[in-house]
C-alpha positions as a LaTeX table, in Angstrom:
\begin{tabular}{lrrr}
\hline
Residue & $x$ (\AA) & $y$ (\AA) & $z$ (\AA) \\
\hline
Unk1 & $-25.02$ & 4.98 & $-36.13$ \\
Unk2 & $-22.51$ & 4.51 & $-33.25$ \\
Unk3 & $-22.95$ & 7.58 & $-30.62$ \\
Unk4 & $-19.57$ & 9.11 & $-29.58$ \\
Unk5 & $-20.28$ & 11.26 & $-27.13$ \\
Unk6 & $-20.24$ & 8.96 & $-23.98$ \\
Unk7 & $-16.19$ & 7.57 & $-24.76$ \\
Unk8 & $-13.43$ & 9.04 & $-23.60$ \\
Unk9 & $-10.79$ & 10.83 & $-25.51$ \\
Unk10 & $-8.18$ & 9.13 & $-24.75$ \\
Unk11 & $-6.27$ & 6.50 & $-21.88$ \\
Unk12 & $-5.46$ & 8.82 & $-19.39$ \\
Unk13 & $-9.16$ & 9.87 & $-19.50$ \\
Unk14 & $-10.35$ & 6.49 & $-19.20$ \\
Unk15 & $-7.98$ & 5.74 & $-16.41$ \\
Unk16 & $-9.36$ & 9.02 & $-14.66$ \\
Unk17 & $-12.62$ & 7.97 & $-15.53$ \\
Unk18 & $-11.83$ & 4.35 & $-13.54$ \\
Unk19 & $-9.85$ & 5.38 & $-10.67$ \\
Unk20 & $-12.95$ & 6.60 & $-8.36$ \\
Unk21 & $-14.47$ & 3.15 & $-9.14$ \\
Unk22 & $-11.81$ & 1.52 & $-7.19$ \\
Unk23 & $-11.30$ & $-0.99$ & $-9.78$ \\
Unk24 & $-7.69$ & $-0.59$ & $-9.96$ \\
Unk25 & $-4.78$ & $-3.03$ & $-10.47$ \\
Unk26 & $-1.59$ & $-4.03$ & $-9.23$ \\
Unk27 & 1.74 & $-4.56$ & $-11.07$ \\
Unk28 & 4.36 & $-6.78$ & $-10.47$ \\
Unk29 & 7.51 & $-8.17$ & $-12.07$ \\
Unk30 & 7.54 & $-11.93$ & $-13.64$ \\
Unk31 & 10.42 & $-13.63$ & $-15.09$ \\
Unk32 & 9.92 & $-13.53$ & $-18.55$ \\
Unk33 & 9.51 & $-17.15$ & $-18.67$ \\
Unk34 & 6.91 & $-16.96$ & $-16.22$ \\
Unk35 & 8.38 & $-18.79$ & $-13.35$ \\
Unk36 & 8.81 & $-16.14$ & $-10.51$ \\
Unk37 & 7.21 & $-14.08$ & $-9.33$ \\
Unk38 & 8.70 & $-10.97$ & $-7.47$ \\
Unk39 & 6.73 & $-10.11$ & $-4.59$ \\
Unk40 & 7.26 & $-9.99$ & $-1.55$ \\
Unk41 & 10.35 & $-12.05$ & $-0.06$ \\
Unk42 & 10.84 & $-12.24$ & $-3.79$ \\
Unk43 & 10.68 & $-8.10$ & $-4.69$ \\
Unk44 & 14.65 & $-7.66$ & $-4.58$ \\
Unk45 & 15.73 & $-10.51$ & $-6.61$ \\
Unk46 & 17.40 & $-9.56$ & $-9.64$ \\
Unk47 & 17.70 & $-12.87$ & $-11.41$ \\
Unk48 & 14.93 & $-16.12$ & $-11.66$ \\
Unk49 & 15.35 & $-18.89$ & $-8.85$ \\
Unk50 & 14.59 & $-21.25$ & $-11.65$ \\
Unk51 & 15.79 & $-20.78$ & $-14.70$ \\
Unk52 & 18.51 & $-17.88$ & $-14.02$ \\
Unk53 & 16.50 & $-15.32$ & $-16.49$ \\
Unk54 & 17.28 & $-11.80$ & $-15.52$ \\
Unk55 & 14.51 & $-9.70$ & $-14.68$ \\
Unk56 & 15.31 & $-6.47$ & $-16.12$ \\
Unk57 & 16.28 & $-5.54$ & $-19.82$ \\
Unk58 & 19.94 & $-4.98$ & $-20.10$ \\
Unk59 & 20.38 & $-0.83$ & $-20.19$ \\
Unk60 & 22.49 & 0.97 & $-21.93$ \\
Unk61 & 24.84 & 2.51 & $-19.93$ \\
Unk62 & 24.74 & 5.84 & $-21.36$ \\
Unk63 & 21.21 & 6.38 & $-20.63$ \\
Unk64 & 19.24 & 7.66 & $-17.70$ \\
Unk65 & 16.64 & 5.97 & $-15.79$ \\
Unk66 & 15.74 & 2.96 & $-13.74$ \\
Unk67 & 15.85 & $-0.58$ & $-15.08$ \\
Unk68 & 12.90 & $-1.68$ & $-17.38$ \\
Unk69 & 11.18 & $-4.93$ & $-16.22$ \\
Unk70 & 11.27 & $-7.60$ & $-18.93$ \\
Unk71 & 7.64 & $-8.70$ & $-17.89$ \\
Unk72 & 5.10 & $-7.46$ & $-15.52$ \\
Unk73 & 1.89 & $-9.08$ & $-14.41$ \\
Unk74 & $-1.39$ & $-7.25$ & $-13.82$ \\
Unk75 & $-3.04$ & $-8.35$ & $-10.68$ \\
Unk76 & $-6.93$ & $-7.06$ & $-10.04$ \\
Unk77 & $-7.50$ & $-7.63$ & $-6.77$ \\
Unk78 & $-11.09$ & $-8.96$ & $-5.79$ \\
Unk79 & $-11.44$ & $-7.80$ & $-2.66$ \\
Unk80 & $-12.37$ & $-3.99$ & $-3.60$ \\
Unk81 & $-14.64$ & $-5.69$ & $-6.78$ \\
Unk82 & $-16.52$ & $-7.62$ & $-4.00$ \\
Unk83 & $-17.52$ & $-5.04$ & $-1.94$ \\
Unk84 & $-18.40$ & $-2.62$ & $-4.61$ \\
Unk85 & $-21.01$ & $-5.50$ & $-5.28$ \\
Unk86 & $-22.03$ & $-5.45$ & $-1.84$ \\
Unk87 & $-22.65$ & $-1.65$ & $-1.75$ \\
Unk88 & $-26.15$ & $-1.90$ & $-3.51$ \\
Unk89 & $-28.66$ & $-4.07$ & $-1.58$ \\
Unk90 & $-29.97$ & $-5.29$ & $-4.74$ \\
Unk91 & $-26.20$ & $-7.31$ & $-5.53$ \\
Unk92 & $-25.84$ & $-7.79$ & $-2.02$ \\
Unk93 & $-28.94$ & $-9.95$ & $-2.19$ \\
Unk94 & $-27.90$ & $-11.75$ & $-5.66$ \\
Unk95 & $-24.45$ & $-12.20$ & $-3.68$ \\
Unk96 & $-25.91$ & $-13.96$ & $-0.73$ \\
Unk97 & $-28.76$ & $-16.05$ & $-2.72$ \\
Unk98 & $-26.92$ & $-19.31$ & $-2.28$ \\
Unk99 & $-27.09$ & $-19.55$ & 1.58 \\
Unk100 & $-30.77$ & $-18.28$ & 1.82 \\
Unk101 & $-32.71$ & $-20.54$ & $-0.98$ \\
Unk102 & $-31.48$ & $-23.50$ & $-0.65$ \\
Unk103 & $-33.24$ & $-26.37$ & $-2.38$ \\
Unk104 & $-34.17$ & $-29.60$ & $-0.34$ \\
Unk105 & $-36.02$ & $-31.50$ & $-2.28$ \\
Unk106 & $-33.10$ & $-33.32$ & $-3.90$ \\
Unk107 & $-33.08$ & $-30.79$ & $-7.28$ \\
Unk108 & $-29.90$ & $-29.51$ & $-8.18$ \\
Unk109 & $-30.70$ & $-25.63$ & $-8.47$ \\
Unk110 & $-27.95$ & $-24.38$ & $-7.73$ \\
Unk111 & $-23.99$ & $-25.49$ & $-6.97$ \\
Unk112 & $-24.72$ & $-24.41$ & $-3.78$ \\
Unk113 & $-26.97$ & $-27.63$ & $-3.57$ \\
Unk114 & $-24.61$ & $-30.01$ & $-4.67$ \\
Unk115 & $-22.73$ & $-32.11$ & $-2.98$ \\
Unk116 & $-18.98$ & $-30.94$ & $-3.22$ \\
Unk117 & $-20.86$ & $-27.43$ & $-1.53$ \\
Unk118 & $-22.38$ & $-29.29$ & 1.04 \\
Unk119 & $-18.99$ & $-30.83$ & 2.07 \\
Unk120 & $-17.04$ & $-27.46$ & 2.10 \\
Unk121 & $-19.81$ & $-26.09$ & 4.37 \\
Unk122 & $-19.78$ & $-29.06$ & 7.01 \\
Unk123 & $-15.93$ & $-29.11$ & 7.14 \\
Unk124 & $-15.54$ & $-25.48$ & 7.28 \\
Unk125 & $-18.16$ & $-24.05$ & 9.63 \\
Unk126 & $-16.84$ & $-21.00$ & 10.42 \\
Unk127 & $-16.79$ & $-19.64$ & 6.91 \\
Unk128 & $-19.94$ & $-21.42$ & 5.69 \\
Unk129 & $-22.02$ & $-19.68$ & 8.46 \\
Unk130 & $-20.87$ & $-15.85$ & 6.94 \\
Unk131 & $-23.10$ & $-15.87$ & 3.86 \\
\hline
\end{tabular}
């Protein structure tokens, strides 16, 4: 028998519930074919570069309001989801188990012992040395 006593109620409780987590998300405007993106340079732009789409729902001018986005992207941004992982010593350690046990005796264990990873290391020193 399923035990209902640990969901929440509803959305806004479940949002409330997230929010301290810091597992949030971003929302931006697409064209509704999905090529644009408005951000940044791009936030004012009423109408696609590319294919002329308009980016908002046509209002009707009677009613109050702003303009509706046709689309909208979420974005979840990884940085925050990283270093909640990187709180606890115990992830941190998963996290950082590539650049500490590396295999040498020719055994593919990991990606981190393959070739391709090997490669990205030697050109880019600087960020291979930051496990």
């Amino acid at each position: 028998m399923l035990d209902n006593r640990n969901l929440v109620s509803n959305f806004y409780n479940a949002k409330k519930f997230m929010r301290p987590l810091g597992l949030g998300y971003d929302k931006y405007d697409v064209c509704p074919n999905y090529c644009m993106l408005y951000y940044g340079v791009d936030a004012m732009k009423t109408n696609c570069d590319f294919c002329g789409s308009l980016r908002y729902t046509p209002i009707n001018p009677t009613s109050k309001g702003s303009n509706k986005s046709e689309k909208q992207v979420r974005y979840f941004p990884l940085t925050p989801r990283f270093q909640r992982l990187f709180i606890s010593p115990h992830h941190a350690k998963d996290m950082t188990w590539h650049h500490f046990h590396r295999s040498d005796d020719g055994v593919v264990v990991h990606p981190s012992d393959g070739e391709a990873w090997k490669k990205f290391n030697q050109d880019h020193k600087d960020f291979a040395s930051d496990p």
